[in-house]
C-alpha cells in the first residue's frame, strides 16, 4: 500500500499557518515525497479560522482527500473543529501556550515556547517552526534541510530571529522523534532538481512567460491575484510591463491597447471583475485583437464567497459580450494543463486574433502539487504577423476565407492600422452599410470553424468500455480521476471523460468518448449543471445523473463517491 | 512642413457647422507643421461624434468603447513608446463615463495628448446634459433643469498634478493650431480641452457665446502657469470670462520612464527568449 498521509494545519489568520505549510511542503518534496497542498481561508486579514491541508504520498497524487492523520493546532478552535476528523491512529501537534484542552486518549505533542527556546525573547510564532520540525521528526525526515530553509527565509529579520527559528525546528524534531509513528518517509529517494511544487496559477504564469508574455494589466481580486502576483515577482527579470489598473475595465482596455500596438498581452480577474470586463470582451472580438483573459472563478452572484472555490462562470464566460463573437475557452485541471493551456491560449489568440479565456478557480489557483519537469515542455509561440511593408493597399479587416485578416502593427511600416469597435469596412472605417455588416460578422465567425479543429483536451481514465461515465471539466480532474480509480480498485466498471478545452466545443471527440455510455454522470461545482447544459446544447446528449458541489469547497474523491451512491 | 493632403481620409458624417470641422483642420495643420507622419501617429477615440475624428484623418486609429480611450492609449504607449499617441474624445465620454480613467491618467502621466471636445452636451444621443452642462440646463431628461453645478475638469487636472493643462476654442483656428502644437510637443500627459459648440443641440453655448467670453490667459499680468495655486484659481474661472491658453505646466517623469523594461525599445513585436531551465528554477 502506498503511503497516504493527510496533515491539517489550522489556526487563526495571521498566526502563520502558511509559514508552517510552505517550508514543510518543500522539505517533504525534497525528501522525495509527492505532495498536494490545499488552502482554505476566509475573507479577513486576521482572526477567524483558516487551514491548509497537506496530503503526502510516495506515489503520484491527483488532489486532496478527506480525513486527517496529523493535526497541527495553533489554537483551541482548531482542536474543536478538526479533532473529530482525526483518524484513530492520528496524531496531534499543538501550541501548548494557546491550546489548553486536549481530550484524553489522543496521541499528542504540545510545544511551548519555553521548551523550544528556553530563555529567549522569541515571539510566539517561533512555535510554528517547532511544529514544522516535529512533523518531520514524526515522519523520519532529516531536519537539516528545513532548518536551513527557515534560517534563510528569516535572515531578513536578523541573525537572532533566523537562529531562533532554526533552533525551534531542530528542538521540535528532537521531541517528536521520541514518539512512534506508523508512517515513515525514511525510505524515499530525494529527487534531483528542479524539485517542483507548483500552484495552478504559478503554472499558468510559467506558461504565459514561456509563451512570450510582455504585458499584463489587472486589478487585485481574489483568487485572480495570485496569478498577477506570480508574474509581478518576475516582471523585471523577464521584461514584462505590469500595470495595476484603476479598475477591471481599465485593465482589459489597457491590455487590448498594448496588444493592438504589438505586445503579447494578458489580463485577468474574478467574478464581479469579469462582469466589468464584458464590454471590452466585445471590443477585443470586434477589433480582432489577440488577448488572453484569465477568469479565476469564485462563488457568486455578486461578491459571493470571495475566498472559496466554484465552477459557476462557465456559461457566463462562454457568452459574455454583445451579439455573437468567436472565442476560445480553456479550463486546466492540473498545473501541467495550466502550463500547456496558457501556451495554447496565447497561440490561439495570436493566430485567430480574438479573446481566449483561461478558466481557473480558487482551488486550482492556490493548491500546490508536486510536478515533474517533463510536465513542462519548452515551446515557442511565434508572432502570426508580418512586419515587412506589404506594398499596395493594406486592409486591416480584409475579407478572407479563413476569417483571419492580415494583422500589422502601428509604426512598423507605411501601412496604417485602423481598428474600430463600430461595424467597419475592410479598411477599418465605421460603416452603416448593412451588407458589409453581414459580411464582416460572417468573416469573424468563420474563425470558429478552423479553431474547432484544434480543440483537443479530452482526458479519459478508467475502463473505456464501462457503461457508467463520469464527466467533468477544469479543476475537478484530480478528485474525479481519483474517485474513478478507487471504484476500479473495487472492480466497479467506470470511466472518466474530462474536458479542458471547452470552446469551440469538441463535439466529435466528446461524442466518441461517450459511446456506449448507459449512465452519464456530470460532476461539476455549480448548482445548475453548466457543463451538462453545454453538452446537451452541443450534442443533444442528456446527463442521467449529476454530482454537484457549490458550498465553496473543492470536490474530494469521497464527495464524488458519496454522490455516486445508488448510481454505481 | 508636410503637405496637409497627407492626412486626408474618408468623408465625415458631422453636422454642417460643427465645431469638430475647425478642430480637424487645425489638428492637420499642427501635424503638418510638426512633420508628424501618419504612420507614426495613433489617434485613439471612444464613442460620440468627437470620437469619429480619427476616421476623418489618415493615421493609425483605435476607435474603442465609451469612456475607455485613455486605458487603450496607455496600453499603446507602454507597448510602443515610439508612437505619438493622441486621445480625442468628448466631454460626456471622458468626464462622465471615463472619469475614473481620467483621474488615473493624471497620476500616471503617460506621454500622450488628451484632447477633450467640450460642447457641454451629449450630441450623439441627441441633446442630454453632460458633466459640463451649466446648472439649470433644460433637456429631455431634465425638464426642470440640471440641479447641480458643472464639473471643473481643468481644476481637477491641476489638483491632480497633470503635467500640462490647456484650453482652446474651436472658433479661433490659429490659437487652436498653436495649442495642438504645444500639447503634441509636451513630454508627459498634455490635457487640452477645446470649447467646441454643438450647433444642433446646444443653443446656449454657441460660437458667439464663447467668443464674447474667452480671453487669452497669457495676456494676464500675473500669468504664472508653473504656480499650482495660480493655475487652480484660473482653471476654476468660468462664466463671464473663460481663460484659454496654457494654464498649468508641471514637468515630471512620465509613466513610460518608470519601466526599466522599456529601456531596450518597444515591447511591440518583441518575442523574448526565456530558457525553460531557468523558468523551472525560478518556480522551483
mmCIF file of C-alpha atoms in Angstrom, chain A residues 47-273:
data_model
loop_
_atom_site.group_PDB
_atom_site.id
_atom_site.type_symbol
_atom_site.label_atom_id
_atom_site.label_comp_id
_atom_site.label_asym_id
_atom_site.label_seq_id
_atom_site.Cartn_x
_atom_site.Cartn_y
_atom_site.Cartn_z
ATOM 1 C CA UNK A 47 -8.537 36.027 13.157
ATOM 2 C CA UNK A 48 -11.250 33.618 12.072
ATOM 3 C CA UNK A 49 -10.310 30.076 11.198
ATOM 4 C CA UNK A 50 -8.106 29.018 8.313
ATOM 5 C CA UNK A 51 -6.383 25.774 7.493
ATOM 6 C CA UNK A 52 -4.092 24.150 4.994
ATOM 7 C CA UNK A 53 -4.372 20.517 4.024
ATOM 8 C CA UNK A 54 -1.157 18.772 3.123
ATOM 9 C CA UNK A 55 -1.515 15.348 1.560
ATOM 10 C CA UNK A 56 1.704 13.325 1.399
ATOM 11 C CA UNK A 57 2.418 10.145 -0.534
ATOM 12 C CA UNK A 58 5.213 8.169 -2.127
ATOM 13 C CA UNK A 59 3.039 7.753 -5.254
ATOM 14 C CA UNK A 60 1.588 10.389 -7.617
ATOM 15 C CA UNK A 61 -1.374 12.274 -6.143
ATOM 16 C CA UNK A 62 -4.309 13.616 -8.126
ATOM 17 C CA UNK A 63 -5.623 16.001 -5.463
ATOM 18 C CA UNK A 64 -6.756 16.253 -1.878
ATOM 19 C CA UNK A 65 -8.820 13.770 0.121
ATOM 20 C CA UNK A 66 -10.858 13.935 3.288
ATOM 21 C CA UNK A 67 -9.771 12.840 6.762
ATOM 22 C CA UNK A 68 -6.864 13.903 8.982
ATOM 23 C CA UNK A 69 -3.926 11.786 10.113
ATOM 24 C CA UNK A 70 -1.787 14.503 11.591
ATOM 25 C CA UNK A 71 -3.390 17.596 13.065
ATOM 26 C CA UNK A 72 -1.418 20.746 13.822
ATOM 27 C CA UNK A 73 -3.468 23.101 16.004
ATOM 28 C CA UNK A 74 -2.239 26.634 16.560
ATOM 29 C CA UNK A 75 -5.304 27.424 18.654
ATOM 30 C CA UNK A 76 -8.096 25.786 20.632
ATOM 31 C CA UNK A 77 -10.663 26.338 17.868
ATOM 32 C CA UNK A 78 -8.677 24.123 15.502
ATOM 33 C CA UNK A 79 -8.798 21.301 18.030
ATOM 34 C CA UNK A 80 -12.553 21.717 18.484
ATOM 35 C CA UNK A 81 -13.266 21.883 14.764
ATOM 36 C CA UNK A 82 -10.936 19.245 13.392
ATOM 37 C CA UNK A 83 -10.262 16.677 16.115
ATOM 38 C CA UNK A 84 -13.428 14.768 15.081
ATOM 39 C CA UNK A 85 -11.800 14.254 11.655
ATOM 40 C CA UNK A 86 -8.638 12.744 13.140
ATOM 41 C CA UNK A 87 -8.202 9.078 12.266
ATOM 42 C CA UNK A 88 -7.927 6.528 15.148
ATOM 43 C CA UNK A 89 -4.167 6.243 14.611
ATOM 44 C CA UNK A 90 -3.849 10.015 14.171
ATOM 45 C CA UNK A 91 -1.512 12.351 15.993
ATOM 46 C CA UNK A 92 -1.975 15.898 17.300
ATOM 47 C CA UNK A 93 0.718 18.574 17.494
ATOM 48 C CA UNK A 94 -0.426 21.731 19.255
ATOM 49 C CA UNK A 95 0.767 25.046 20.537
ATOM 50 C CA UNK A 96 0.803 24.360 24.264
ATOM 51 C CA UNK A 97 0.807 28.076 25.058
ATOM 52 C CA UNK A 98 -2.560 28.578 23.338
ATOM 53 C CA UNK A 99 -4.264 25.178 23.383
ATOM 54 C CA UNK A 100 -5.265 24.343 26.944
ATOM 55 C CA UNK A 101 -7.679 21.462 26.460
ATOM 56 C CA UNK A 102 -6.704 18.275 24.707
ATOM 57 C CA UNK A 103 -9.127 15.349 25.120
ATOM 58 C CA UNK A 104 -7.712 12.285 26.823
ATOM 59 C CA UNK A 105 -6.708 9.346 24.656
ATOM 60 C CA UNK A 106 -5.341 11.414 21.767
ATOM 61 C CA UNK A 107 -1.704 10.827 20.887
ATOM 62 C CA UNK A 108 -0.368 14.335 21.125
ATOM 63 C CA UNK A 109 2.692 16.540 21.440
ATOM 64 C CA UNK A 110 2.350 20.019 22.920
ATOM 65 C CA UNK A 111 5.018 22.554 22.010
ATOM 66 C CA UNK A 112 5.609 25.592 24.196
ATOM 67 C CA UNK A 113 7.896 28.488 23.526
ATOM 68 C CA UNK A 114 9.677 27.895 26.839
ATOM 69 C CA UNK A 115 10.502 24.325 25.900
ATOM 70 C CA UNK A 116 11.560 25.107 22.316
ATOM 71 C CA UNK A 117 13.568 28.231 23.006
ATOM 72 C CA UNK A 118 14.300 28.436 26.738
ATOM 73 C CA UNK A 119 15.479 31.806 27.991
ATOM 74 C CA UNK A 120 14.981 33.664 24.706
ATOM 75 C CA UNK A 121 12.685 36.546 23.824
ATOM 76 C CA UNK A 122 11.462 34.823 20.640
ATOM 77 C CA UNK A 123 7.923 35.693 19.510
ATOM 78 C CA UNK A 124 5.195 33.083 19.860
ATOM 79 C CA UNK A 125 5.212 32.485 16.102
ATOM 80 C CA UNK A 126 8.517 30.591 16.531
ATOM 81 C CA UNK A 127 6.355 27.700 17.769
ATOM 82 C CA UNK A 128 5.399 27.246 14.119
ATOM 83 C CA UNK A 129 8.972 26.354 13.254
ATOM 84 C CA UNK A 130 8.894 23.872 16.127
ATOM 85 C CA UNK A 131 5.717 22.295 14.747
ATOM 86 C CA UNK A 132 7.260 22.008 11.261
ATOM 87 C CA UNK A 133 10.282 20.288 12.757
ATOM 88 C CA UNK A 134 8.073 17.998 14.832
ATOM 89 C CA UNK A 135 6.187 16.776 11.753
ATOM 90 C CA UNK A 136 9.454 15.905 10.032
ATOM 91 C CA UNK A 137 10.571 14.207 13.251
ATOM 92 C CA UNK A 138 7.483 12.008 13.266
ATOM 93 C CA UNK A 139 7.988 11.124 9.616
ATOM 94 C CA UNK A 140 11.727 10.393 9.933
ATOM 95 C CA UNK A 141 12.774 13.152 7.555
ATOM 96 C CA UNK A 142 16.076 14.836 8.497
ATOM 97 C CA UNK A 143 15.510 18.320 9.885
ATOM 98 C CA UNK A 144 18.669 19.886 8.413
ATOM 99 C CA UNK A 145 17.016 20.987 5.148
ATOM 100 C CA UNK A 146 14.073 22.595 6.901
ATOM 101 C CA UNK A 147 16.296 24.302 9.480
ATOM 102 C CA UNK A 148 18.413 25.733 6.676
ATOM 103 C CA UNK A 149 15.331 26.882 4.768
ATOM 104 C CA UNK A 150 13.911 28.620 7.837
ATOM 105 C CA UNK A 151 17.239 30.249 8.645
ATOM 106 C CA UNK A 152 17.369 31.620 5.090
ATOM 107 C CA UNK A 153 13.771 32.832 4.945
ATOM 108 C CA UNK A 154 14.077 34.629 8.286
ATOM 109 C CA UNK A 155 17.531 36.042 7.537
ATOM 110 C CA UNK A 156 15.961 39.374 6.556
ATOM 111 C CA UNK A 157 14.629 39.703 10.123
ATOM 112 C CA UNK A 158 18.114 39.439 11.574
ATOM 113 C CA UNK A 159 20.502 36.746 12.666
ATOM 114 C CA UNK A 160 18.846 36.275 16.049
ATOM 115 C CA UNK A 161 15.364 35.606 14.621
ATOM 116 C CA UNK A 162 16.793 33.291 11.974
ATOM 117 C CA UNK A 163 18.675 31.407 14.678
ATOM 118 C CA UNK A 164 15.573 31.044 16.846
ATOM 119 C CA UNK A 165 13.581 29.509 14.021
ATOM 120 C CA UNK A 166 16.339 27.107 13.191
ATOM 121 C CA UNK A 167 16.696 26.136 16.846
ATOM 122 C CA UNK A 168 12.923 25.730 17.338
ATOM 123 C CA UNK A 169 12.657 23.480 14.286
ATOM 124 C CA UNK A 170 15.506 21.295 15.491
ATOM 125 C CA UNK A 171 14.109 21.067 19.009
ATOM 126 C CA UNK A 172 10.618 20.216 17.719
ATOM 127 C CA UNK A 173 12.151 17.489 15.575
ATOM 128 C CA UNK A 174 14.009 16.009 18.575
ATOM 129 C CA UNK A 175 10.885 15.988 20.742
ATOM 130 C CA UNK A 176 8.821 14.263 18.040
ATOM 131 C CA UNK A 177 11.462 11.614 17.427
ATOM 132 C CA UNK A 178 10.508 10.125 20.798
ATOM 133 C CA UNK A 179 7.037 9.226 19.508
ATOM 134 C CA UNK A 180 6.374 6.148 17.422
ATOM 135 C CA UNK A 181 4.533 6.977 14.183
ATOM 136 C CA UNK A 182 3.007 4.452 11.761
ATOM 137 C CA UNK A 183 4.202 6.333 8.672
ATOM 138 C CA UNK A 184 7.861 6.824 7.873
ATOM 139 C CA UNK A 185 9.304 8.604 4.866
ATOM 140 C CA UNK A 186 12.823 7.399 5.587
ATOM 141 C CA UNK A 187 12.809 5.046 2.579
ATOM 142 C CA UNK A 188 12.190 7.741 -0.052
ATOM 143 C CA UNK A 189 14.834 8.776 -2.547
ATOM 144 C CA UNK A 190 15.447 12.529 -2.734
ATOM 145 C CA UNK A 191 14.917 13.670 -6.349
ATOM 146 C CA UNK A 192 17.348 15.712 -8.383
ATOM 147 C CA UNK A 193 16.464 19.376 -9.007
ATOM 148 C CA UNK A 194 14.330 21.006 -10.253
ATOM 149 C CA UNK A 195 12.038 19.864 -7.463
ATOM 150 C CA UNK A 196 8.771 21.445 -8.367
ATOM 151 C CA UNK A 197 5.896 22.246 -6.051
ATOM 152 C CA UNK A 198 3.633 24.451 -8.115
ATOM 153 C CA UNK A 199 0.250 26.044 -7.670
ATOM 154 C CA UNK A 200 -2.092 26.122 -10.644
ATOM 155 C CA UNK A 201 -1.656 29.855 -11.045
ATOM 156 C CA UNK A 202 2.123 29.590 -10.870
ATOM 157 C CA UNK A 203 1.964 27.032 -13.683
ATOM 158 C CA UNK A 204 -0.227 29.355 -15.776
ATOM 159 C CA UNK A 205 2.209 32.200 -15.087
ATOM 160 C CA UNK A 206 5.094 29.997 -16.189
ATOM 161 C CA UNK A 207 3.221 29.071 -19.363
ATOM 162 C CA UNK A 208 2.463 32.721 -20.080
ATOM 163 C CA UNK A 209 6.129 33.646 -19.645
ATOM 164 C CA UNK A 210 7.180 30.785 -21.901
ATOM 165 C CA UNK A 211 4.605 31.986 -24.438
ATOM 166 C CA UNK A 212 6.330 35.372 -24.609
ATOM 167 C CA UNK A 213 4.123 37.478 -22.340
ATOM 168 C CA UNK A 214 5.361 41.082 -22.333
ATOM 169 C CA UNK A 215 2.375 42.992 -20.954
ATOM 170 C CA UNK A 216 -0.052 42.300 -18.129
ATOM 171 C CA UNK A 217 -2.610 44.585 -16.529
ATOM 172 C CA UNK A 218 -5.079 43.800 -13.795
ATOM 173 C CA UNK A 219 -6.874 44.847 -10.665
ATOM 174 C CA UNK A 220 -6.366 42.842 -7.471
ATOM 175 C CA UNK A 221 -9.215 40.440 -6.757
ATOM 176 C CA UNK A 222 -9.236 37.039 -5.068
ATOM 177 C CA UNK A 223 -8.477 34.459 -6.381
ATOM 178 C CA UNK A 224 -7.039 36.035 -9.579
ATOM 179 C CA UNK A 225 -4.474 37.991 -7.538
ATOM 180 C CA UNK A 226 -2.173 35.020 -7.001
ATOM 181 C CA UNK A 227 -1.540 34.810 -10.751
ATOM 182 C CA UNK A 228 -0.986 38.552 -11.035
ATOM 183 C CA UNK A 229 1.475 38.281 -8.121
ATOM 184 C CA UNK A 230 3.306 35.325 -9.669
ATOM 185 C CA UNK A 231 4.051 37.422 -12.773
ATOM 186 C CA UNK A 232 4.763 40.592 -10.763
ATOM 187 C CA UNK A 233 7.553 38.917 -8.797
ATOM 188 C CA UNK A 234 9.316 38.122 -12.088
ATOM 189 C CA UNK A 235 8.261 41.046 -14.246
ATOM 190 C CA UNK A 236 11.524 42.954 -14.045
ATOM 191 C CA UNK A 237 13.660 39.875 -14.667
ATOM 192 C CA UNK A 238 11.694 38.858 -17.754
ATOM 193 C CA UNK A 239 10.946 42.312 -19.132
ATOM 194 C CA UNK A 240 7.189 42.166 -18.587
ATOM 195 C CA UNK A 241 5.464 45.532 -18.250
ATOM 196 C CA UNK A 242 2.896 45.184 -15.461
ATOM 197 C CA UNK A 243 0.318 47.798 -14.580
ATOM 198 C CA UNK A 244 -2.111 47.775 -11.670
ATOM 199 C CA UNK A 245 -5.147 49.364 -13.257
ATOM 200 C CA UNK A 246 -7.697 51.588 -11.540
ATOM 201 C CA UNK A 247 -10.419 49.035 -12.257
ATOM 202 C CA UNK A 248 -11.047 45.923 -14.341
ATOM 203 C CA UNK A 249 -12.468 47.988 -17.180
ATOM 204 C CA UNK A 250 -9.186 49.821 -17.481
ATOM 205 C CA UNK A 251 -7.198 46.595 -17.068
ATOM 206 C CA UNK A 252 -8.735 44.901 -20.091
ATOM 207 C CA UNK A 253 -8.784 48.021 -22.254
ATOM 208 C CA UNK A 254 -5.127 48.652 -21.455
ATOM 209 C CA UNK A 255 -4.247 45.081 -22.418
ATOM 210 C CA UNK A 256 -6.192 45.497 -25.666
ATOM 211 C CA UNK A 257 -4.289 48.723 -26.416
ATOM 212 C CA UNK A 258 -0.959 47.037 -25.681
ATOM 213 C CA UNK A 259 -1.861 44.074 -27.879
ATOM 214 C CA UNK A 260 -3.037 46.305 -30.734
ATOM 215 C CA UNK A 261 0.364 48.006 -30.576
ATOM 216 C CA UNK A 262 2.201 44.662 -30.607
ATOM 217 C CA UNK A 263 2.785 43.471 -27.057
ATOM 218 C CA UNK A 264 1.873 39.907 -26.126
ATOM 219 C CA UNK A 265 -0.785 40.824 -23.604
ATOM 220 C CA UNK A 266 -2.802 39.239 -20.850
ATOM 221 C CA UNK A 267 -5.293 40.348 -18.225
ATOM 222 C CA UNK A 268 -7.370 38.546 -15.674
ATOM 223 C CA UNK A 269 -9.880 38.842 -12.899
ATOM 224 C CA UNK A 270 -12.562 37.037 -10.907
ATOM 225 C CA UNK A 271 -16.350 37.173 -10.556
ATOM 226 C CA UNK A 272 -17.604 40.752 -10.463
ATOM 227 C CA UNK A 273 -14.401 41.975 -12.067
#
